[in-house]
PDB file of C-alpha atoms in Angstrom:
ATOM      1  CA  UNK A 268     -13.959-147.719  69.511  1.00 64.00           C
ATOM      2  CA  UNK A 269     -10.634-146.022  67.626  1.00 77.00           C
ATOM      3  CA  UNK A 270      -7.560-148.239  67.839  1.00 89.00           C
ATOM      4  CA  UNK A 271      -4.342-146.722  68.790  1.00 93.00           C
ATOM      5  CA  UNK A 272      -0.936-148.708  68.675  1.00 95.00           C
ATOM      6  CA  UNK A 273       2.259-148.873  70.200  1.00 96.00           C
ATOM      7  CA  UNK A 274       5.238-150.792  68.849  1.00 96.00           C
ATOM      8  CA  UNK A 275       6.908-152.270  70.252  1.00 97.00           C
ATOM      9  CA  UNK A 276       5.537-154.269  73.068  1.00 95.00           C
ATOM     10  CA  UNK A 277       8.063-155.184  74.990  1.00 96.00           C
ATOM     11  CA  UNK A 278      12.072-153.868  74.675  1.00 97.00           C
ATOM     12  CA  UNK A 279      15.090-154.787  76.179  1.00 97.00           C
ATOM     13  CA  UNK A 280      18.203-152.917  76.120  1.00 96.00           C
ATOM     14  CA  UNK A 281      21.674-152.403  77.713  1.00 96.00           C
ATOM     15  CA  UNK A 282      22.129-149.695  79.844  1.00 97.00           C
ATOM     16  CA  UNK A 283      23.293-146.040  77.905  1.00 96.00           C
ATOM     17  CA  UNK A 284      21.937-147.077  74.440  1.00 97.00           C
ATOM     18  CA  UNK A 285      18.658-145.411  73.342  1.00 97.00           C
ATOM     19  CA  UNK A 286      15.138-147.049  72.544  1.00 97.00           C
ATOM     20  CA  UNK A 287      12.167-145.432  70.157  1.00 97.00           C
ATOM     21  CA  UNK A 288       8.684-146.344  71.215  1.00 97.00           C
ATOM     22  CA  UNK A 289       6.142-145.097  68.164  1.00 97.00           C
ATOM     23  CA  UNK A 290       2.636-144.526  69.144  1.00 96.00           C
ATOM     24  CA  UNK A 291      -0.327-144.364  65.911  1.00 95.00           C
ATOM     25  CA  UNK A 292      -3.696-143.759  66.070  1.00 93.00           C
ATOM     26  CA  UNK A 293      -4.937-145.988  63.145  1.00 92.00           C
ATOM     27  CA  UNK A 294      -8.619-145.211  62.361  1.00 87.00           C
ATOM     28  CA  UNK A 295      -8.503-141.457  63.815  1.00 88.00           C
ATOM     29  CA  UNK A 296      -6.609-138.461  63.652  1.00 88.00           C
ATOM     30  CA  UNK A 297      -5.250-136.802  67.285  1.00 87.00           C
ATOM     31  CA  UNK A 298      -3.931-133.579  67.682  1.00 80.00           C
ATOM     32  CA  UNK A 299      -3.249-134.455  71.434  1.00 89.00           C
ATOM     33  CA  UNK A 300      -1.072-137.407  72.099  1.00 92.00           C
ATOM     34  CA  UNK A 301       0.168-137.827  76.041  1.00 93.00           C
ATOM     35  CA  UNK A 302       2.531-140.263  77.244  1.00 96.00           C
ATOM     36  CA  UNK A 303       1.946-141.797  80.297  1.00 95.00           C
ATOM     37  CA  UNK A 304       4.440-144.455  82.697  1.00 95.00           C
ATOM     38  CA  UNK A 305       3.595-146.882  85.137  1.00 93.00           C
ATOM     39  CA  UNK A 306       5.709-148.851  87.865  1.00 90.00           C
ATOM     40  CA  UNK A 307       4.375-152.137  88.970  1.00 85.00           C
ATOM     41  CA  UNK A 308       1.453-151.692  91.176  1.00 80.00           C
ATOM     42  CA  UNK A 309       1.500-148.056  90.384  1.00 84.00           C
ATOM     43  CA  UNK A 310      -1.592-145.952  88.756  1.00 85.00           C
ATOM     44  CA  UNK A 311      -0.243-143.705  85.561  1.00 89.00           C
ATOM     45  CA  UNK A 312       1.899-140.941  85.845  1.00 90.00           C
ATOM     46  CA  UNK A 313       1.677-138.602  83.116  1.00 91.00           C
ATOM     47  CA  UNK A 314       4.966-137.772  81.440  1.00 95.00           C
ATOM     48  CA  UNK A 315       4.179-135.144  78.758  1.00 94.00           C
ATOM     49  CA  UNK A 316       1.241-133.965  76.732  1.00 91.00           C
ATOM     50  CA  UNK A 317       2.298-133.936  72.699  1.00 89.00           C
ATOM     51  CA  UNK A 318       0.458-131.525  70.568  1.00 85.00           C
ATOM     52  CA  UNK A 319       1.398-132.285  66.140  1.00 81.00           C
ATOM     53  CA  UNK A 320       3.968-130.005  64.919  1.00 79.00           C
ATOM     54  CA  UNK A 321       4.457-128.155  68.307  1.00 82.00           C
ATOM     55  CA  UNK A 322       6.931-129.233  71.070  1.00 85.00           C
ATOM     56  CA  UNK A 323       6.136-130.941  73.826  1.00 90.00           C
ATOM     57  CA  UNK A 324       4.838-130.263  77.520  1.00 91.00           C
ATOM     58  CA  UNK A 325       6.303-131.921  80.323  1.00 94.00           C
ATOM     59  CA  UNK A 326       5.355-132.706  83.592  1.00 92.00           C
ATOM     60  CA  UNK A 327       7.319-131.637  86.354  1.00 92.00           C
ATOM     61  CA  UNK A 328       9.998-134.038  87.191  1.00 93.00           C
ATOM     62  CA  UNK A 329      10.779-135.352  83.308  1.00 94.00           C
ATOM     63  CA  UNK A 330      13.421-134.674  81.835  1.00 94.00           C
ATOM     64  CA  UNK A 331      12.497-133.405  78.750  1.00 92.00           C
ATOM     65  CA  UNK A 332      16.093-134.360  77.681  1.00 94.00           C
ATOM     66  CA  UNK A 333      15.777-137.745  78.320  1.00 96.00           C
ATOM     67  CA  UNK A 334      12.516-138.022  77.078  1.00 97.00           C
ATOM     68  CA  UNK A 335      12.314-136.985  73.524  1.00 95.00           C
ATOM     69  CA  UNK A 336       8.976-136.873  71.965  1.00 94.00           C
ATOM     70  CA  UNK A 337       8.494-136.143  68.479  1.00 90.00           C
ATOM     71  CA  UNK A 338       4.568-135.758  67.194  1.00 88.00           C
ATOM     72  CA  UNK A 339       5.578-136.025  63.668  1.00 82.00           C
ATOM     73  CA  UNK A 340       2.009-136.237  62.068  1.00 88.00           C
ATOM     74  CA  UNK A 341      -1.920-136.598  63.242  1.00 88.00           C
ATOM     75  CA  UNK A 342      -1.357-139.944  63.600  1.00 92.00           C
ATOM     76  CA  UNK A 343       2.100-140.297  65.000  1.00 93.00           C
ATOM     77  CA  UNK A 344       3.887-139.653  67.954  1.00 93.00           C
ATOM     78  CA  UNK A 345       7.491-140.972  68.913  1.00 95.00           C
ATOM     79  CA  UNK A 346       8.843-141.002  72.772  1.00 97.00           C
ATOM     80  CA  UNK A 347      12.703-141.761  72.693  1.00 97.00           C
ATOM     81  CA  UNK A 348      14.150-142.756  76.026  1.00 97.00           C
ATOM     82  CA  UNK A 349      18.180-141.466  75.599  1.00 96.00           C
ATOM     83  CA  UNK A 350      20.975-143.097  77.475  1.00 96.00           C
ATOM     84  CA  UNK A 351      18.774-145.517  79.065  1.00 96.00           C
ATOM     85  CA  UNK A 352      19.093-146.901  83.043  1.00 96.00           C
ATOM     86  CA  UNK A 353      17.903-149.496  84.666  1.00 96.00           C
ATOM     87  CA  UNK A 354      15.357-146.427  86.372  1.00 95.00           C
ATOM     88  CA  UNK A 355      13.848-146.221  83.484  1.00 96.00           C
ATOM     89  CA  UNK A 356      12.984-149.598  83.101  1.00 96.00           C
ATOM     90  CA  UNK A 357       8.896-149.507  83.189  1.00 96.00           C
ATOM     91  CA  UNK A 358       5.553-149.741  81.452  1.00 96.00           C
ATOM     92  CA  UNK A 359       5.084-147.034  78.267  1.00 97.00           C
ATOM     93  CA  UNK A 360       1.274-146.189  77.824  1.00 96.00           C
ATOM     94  CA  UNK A 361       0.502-143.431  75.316  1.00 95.00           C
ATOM     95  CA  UNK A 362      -2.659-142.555  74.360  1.00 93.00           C
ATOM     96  CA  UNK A 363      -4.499-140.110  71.745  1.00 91.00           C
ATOM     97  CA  UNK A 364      -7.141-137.853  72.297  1.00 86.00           C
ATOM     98  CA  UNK A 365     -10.037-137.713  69.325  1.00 80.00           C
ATOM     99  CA  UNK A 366     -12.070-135.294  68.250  1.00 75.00           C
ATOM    100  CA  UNK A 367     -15.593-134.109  68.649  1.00 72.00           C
ATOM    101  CA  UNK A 368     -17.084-136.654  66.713  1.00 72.00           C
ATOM    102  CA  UNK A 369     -15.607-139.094  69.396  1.00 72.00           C
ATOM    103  CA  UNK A 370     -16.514-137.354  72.633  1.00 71.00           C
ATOM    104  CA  UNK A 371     -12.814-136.102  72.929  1.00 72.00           C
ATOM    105  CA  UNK A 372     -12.336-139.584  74.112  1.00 78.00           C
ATOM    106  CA  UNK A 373      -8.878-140.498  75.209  1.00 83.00           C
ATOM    107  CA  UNK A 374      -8.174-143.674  74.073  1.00 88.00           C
ATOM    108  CA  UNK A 375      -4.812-145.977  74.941  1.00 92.00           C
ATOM    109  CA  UNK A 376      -2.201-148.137  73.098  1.00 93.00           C
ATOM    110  CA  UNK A 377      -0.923-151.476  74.854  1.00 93.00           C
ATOM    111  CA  UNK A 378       1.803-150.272  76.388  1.00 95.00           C
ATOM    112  CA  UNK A 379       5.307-150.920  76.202  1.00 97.00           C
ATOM    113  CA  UNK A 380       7.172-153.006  78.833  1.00 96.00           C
ATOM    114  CA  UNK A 381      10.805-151.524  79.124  1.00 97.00           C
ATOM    115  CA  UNK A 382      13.303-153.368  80.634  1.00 97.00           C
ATOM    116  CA  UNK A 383      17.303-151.918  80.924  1.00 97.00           C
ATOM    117  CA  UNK A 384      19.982-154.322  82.029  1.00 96.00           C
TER     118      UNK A 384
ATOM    119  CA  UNK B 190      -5.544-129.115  90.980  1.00 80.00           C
ATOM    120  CA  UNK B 191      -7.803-132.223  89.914  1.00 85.00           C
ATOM    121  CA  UNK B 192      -7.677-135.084  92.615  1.00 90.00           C
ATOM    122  CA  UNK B 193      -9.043-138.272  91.771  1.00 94.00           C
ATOM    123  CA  UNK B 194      -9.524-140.698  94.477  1.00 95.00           C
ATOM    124  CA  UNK B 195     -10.652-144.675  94.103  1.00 96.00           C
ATOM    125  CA  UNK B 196     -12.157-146.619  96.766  1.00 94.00           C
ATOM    126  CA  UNK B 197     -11.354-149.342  97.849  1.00 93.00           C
ATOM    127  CA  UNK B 198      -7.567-149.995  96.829  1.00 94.00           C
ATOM    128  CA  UNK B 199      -8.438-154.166  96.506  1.00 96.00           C
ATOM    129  CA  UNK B 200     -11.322-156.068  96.679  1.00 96.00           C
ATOM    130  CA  UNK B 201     -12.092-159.794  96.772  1.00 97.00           C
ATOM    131  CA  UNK B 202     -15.491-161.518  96.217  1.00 97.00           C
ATOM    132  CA  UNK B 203     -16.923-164.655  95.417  1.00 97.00           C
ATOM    133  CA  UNK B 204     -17.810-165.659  91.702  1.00 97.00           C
ATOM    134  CA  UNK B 205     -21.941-164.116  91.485  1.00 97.00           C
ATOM    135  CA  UNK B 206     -21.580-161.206  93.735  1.00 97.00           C
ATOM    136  CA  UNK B 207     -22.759-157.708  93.166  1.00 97.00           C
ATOM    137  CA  UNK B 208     -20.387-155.017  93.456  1.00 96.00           C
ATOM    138  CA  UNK B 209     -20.148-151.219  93.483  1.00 96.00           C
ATOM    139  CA  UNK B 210     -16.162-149.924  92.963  1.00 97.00           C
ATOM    140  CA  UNK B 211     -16.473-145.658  94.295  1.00 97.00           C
ATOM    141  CA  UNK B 212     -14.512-143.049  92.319  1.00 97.00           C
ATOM    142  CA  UNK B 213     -14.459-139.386  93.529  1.00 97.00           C
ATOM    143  CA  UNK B 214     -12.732-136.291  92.096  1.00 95.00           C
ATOM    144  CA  UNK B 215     -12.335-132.699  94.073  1.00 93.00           C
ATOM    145  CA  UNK B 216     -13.335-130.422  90.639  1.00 89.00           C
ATOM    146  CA  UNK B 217     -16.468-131.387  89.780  1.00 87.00           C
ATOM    147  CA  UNK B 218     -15.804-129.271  86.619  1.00 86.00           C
ATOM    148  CA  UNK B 219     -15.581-131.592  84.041  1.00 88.00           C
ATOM    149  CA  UNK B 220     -16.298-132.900  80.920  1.00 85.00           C
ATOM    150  CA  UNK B 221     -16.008-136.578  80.781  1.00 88.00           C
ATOM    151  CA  UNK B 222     -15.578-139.636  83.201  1.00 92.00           C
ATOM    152  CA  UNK B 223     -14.307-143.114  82.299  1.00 93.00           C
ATOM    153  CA  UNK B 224     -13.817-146.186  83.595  1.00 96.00           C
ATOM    154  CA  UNK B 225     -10.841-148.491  82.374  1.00 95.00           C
ATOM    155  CA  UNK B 226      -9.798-152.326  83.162  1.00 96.00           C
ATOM    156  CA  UNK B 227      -6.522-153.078  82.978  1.00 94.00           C
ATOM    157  CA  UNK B 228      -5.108-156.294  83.125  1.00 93.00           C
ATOM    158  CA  UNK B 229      -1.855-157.151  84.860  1.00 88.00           C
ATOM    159  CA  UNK B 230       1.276-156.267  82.418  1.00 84.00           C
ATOM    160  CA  UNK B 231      -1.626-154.583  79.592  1.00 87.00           C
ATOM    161  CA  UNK B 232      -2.937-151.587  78.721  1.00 88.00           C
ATOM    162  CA  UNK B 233      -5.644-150.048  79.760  1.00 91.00           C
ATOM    163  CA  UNK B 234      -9.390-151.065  78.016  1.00 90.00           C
ATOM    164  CA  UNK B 235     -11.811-148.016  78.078  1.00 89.00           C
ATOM    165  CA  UNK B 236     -15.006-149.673  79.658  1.00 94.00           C
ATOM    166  CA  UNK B 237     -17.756-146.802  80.268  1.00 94.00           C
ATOM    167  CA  UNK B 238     -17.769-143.098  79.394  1.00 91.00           C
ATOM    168  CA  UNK B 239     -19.880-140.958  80.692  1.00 93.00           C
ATOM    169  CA  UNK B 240     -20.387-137.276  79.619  1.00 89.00           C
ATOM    170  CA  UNK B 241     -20.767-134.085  81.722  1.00 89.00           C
ATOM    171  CA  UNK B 242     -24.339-134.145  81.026  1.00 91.00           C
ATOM    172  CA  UNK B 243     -25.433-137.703  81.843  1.00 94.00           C
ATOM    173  CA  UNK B 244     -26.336-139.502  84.980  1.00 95.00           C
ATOM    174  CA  UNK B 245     -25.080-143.040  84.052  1.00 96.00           C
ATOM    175  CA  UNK B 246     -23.973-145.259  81.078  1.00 96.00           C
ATOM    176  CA  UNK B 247     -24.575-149.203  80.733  1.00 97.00           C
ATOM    177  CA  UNK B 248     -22.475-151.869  78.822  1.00 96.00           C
ATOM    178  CA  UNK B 249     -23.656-155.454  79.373  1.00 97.00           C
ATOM    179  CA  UNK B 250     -23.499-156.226  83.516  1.00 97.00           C
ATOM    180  CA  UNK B 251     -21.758-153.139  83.503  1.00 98.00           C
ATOM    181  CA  UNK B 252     -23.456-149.884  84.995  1.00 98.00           C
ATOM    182  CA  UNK B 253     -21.861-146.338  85.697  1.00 97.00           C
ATOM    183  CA  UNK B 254     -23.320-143.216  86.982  1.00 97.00           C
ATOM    184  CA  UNK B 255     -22.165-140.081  87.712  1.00 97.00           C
ATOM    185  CA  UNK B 256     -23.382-137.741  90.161  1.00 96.00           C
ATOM    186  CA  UNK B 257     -21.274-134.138  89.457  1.00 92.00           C
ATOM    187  CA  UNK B 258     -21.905-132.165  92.572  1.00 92.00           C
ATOM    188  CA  UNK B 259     -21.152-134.914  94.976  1.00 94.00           C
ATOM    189  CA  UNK B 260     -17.744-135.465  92.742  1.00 95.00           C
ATOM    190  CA  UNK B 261     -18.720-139.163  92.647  1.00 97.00           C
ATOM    191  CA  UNK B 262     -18.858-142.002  90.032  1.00 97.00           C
ATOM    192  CA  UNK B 263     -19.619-145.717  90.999  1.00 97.00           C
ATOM    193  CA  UNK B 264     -19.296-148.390  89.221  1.00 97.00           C
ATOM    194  CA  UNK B 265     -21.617-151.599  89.425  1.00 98.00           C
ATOM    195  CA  UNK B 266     -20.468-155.147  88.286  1.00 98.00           C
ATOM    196  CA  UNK B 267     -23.523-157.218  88.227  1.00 98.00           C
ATOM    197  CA  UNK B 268     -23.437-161.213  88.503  1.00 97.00           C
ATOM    198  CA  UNK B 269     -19.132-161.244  89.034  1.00 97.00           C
ATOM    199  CA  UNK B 270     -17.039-163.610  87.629  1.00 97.00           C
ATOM    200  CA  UNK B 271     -13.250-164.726  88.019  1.00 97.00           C
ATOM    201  CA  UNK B 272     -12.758-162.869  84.478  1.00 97.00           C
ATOM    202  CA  UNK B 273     -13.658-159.418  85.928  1.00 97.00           C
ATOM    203  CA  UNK B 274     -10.758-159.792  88.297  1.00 97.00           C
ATOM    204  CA  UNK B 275      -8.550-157.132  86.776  1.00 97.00           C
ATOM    205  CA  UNK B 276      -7.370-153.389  88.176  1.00 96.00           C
ATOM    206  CA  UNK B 277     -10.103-150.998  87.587  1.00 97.00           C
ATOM    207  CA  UNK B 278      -9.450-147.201  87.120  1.00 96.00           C
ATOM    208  CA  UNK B 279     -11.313-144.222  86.496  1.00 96.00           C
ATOM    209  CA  UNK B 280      -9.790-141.088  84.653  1.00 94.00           C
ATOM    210  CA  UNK B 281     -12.303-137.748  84.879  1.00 92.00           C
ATOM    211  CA  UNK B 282     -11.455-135.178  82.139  1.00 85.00           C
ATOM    212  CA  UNK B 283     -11.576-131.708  82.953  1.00 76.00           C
ATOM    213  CA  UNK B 284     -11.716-130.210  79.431  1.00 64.00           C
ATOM    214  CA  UNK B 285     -12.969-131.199  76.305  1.00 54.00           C
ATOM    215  CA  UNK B 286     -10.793-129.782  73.499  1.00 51.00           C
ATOM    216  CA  UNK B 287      -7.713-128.444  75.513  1.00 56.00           C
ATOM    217  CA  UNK B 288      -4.545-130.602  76.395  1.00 61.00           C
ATOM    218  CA  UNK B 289      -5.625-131.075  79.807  1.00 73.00           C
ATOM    219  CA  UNK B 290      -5.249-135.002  80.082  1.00 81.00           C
ATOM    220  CA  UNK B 291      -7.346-137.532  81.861  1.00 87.00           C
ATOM    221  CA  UNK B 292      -6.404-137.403  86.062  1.00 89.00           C
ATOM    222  CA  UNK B 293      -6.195-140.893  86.938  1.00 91.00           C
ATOM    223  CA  UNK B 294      -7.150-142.398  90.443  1.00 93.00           C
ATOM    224  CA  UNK B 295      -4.800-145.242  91.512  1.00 92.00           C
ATOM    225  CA  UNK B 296      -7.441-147.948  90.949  1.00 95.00           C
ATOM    226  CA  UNK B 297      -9.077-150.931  92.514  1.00 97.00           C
ATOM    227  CA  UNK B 298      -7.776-154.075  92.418  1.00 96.00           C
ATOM    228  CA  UNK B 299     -10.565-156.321  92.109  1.00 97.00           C
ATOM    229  CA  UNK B 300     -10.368-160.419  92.445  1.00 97.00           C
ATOM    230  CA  UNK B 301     -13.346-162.694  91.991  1.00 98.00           C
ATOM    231  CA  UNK B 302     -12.990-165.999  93.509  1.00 97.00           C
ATOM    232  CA  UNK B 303     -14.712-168.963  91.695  1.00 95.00           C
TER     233      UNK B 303
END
């Protein structure tokens, strides 16, 4: 199946300073990137659906301040977590959504373990 | 709205046991369902997808099927072992091209016990 990345794995940072998580599809182009979190023992909670070159939809609840998302290309999409807390410590999935030629599959990066001290 | 529920929350069995894990969804309007393992602390590893228009998909001692009016998926692990013991979810996708994303249920938690 179509590979999509997310770098980097794991982050740690100090409470207020800001962290970049990029997401690529590598074999595949997606138009439709969403970015989903997930607290231990928790299913995933959809945080915003990214269409390239438009801006971003957010789920209720998100601050779309906070969480800056940047679908730069077909194969890129940024989420930037701004003036980090210890809240927003969590897991990052994002995932990409391919064409017809791949079902519209959605498929998933690794995820991003978040930690703010 | 699309509600996606996963039955049961946890399940243990011993190492050679058949099992069925239940998924249902309230719209049974949609395009795709799959089925995911995730391991504790990854991401999630698409197992099965099954289109609108299928009855069931099969991947090794994997099998899914799909039954659209009922709103119900199952999935059957044949011949367990302790390395299926992961989180299993399943995501149904309500439209193919749109931005409507996959509507997870909250998974089962499945441990097989050598």
């Amino acid at each position: 199946g179509a590979v999509v990345s997310q770098h980097p794995s794991r982050v740690i940072c100090k409470s207020g300073t800001s962290v970049k998580i990029e997401c690529r599809s590598l074999d595949f182009q997606a138009t439709t990137m969403f970015w989903y979190r997930q607290f231990p023992k928790q299913s995933l909670m959809l945080m915003a659906t990214s269409n390239e070159g438009s801006k971003a939809t957010y789920e209720q609840g998100v601050e779309k301040d906070k969480f800056l998302i940047n679908h730069a290309s077909l194969t890129l999409s940024t989420l930037t977590v701004t003036s980090a807390h210890p809240e927003d410590s969590s897991f990052y999935i994002c995932s990409a959504r391919a064409g017809e030629g791949h079902r519209y599959e959605q498929y998933f990066g690794p995820g991003t373990r978040l930690t703010v001290t | 709205k699309q509600e996606v529920t996963q039955i049961p929350a946890a399940l243990s069995v011993p190492e050679g046991e058949n099992l069925v894990l239940n998924c249902s969804f309230t719209d049974s309007a949609i395009y795709n369902l799959q089925w995911f393992r995730q391991d504790p602390g990854k991401g999630l590893t698409s197992l099965l997808l099954i289109q609108s228009s299928q009855r069931e998909q099969t991947s090794g001692r994997l099998n899914a099927s799909l039954d659209k009016s009922s709103g119900r998926s199952t999935l059957y692990i044949a011949a367990s072992q302790p390395g299926d013991s992961a989180t299993y979810l399943c995501a149904a996708a309500h439209w193919a091209s749109g931005n409507t994303p996959l509507v997870f249920g909250k998974g089962t938690r499945l441990s097989v016990i050598a």
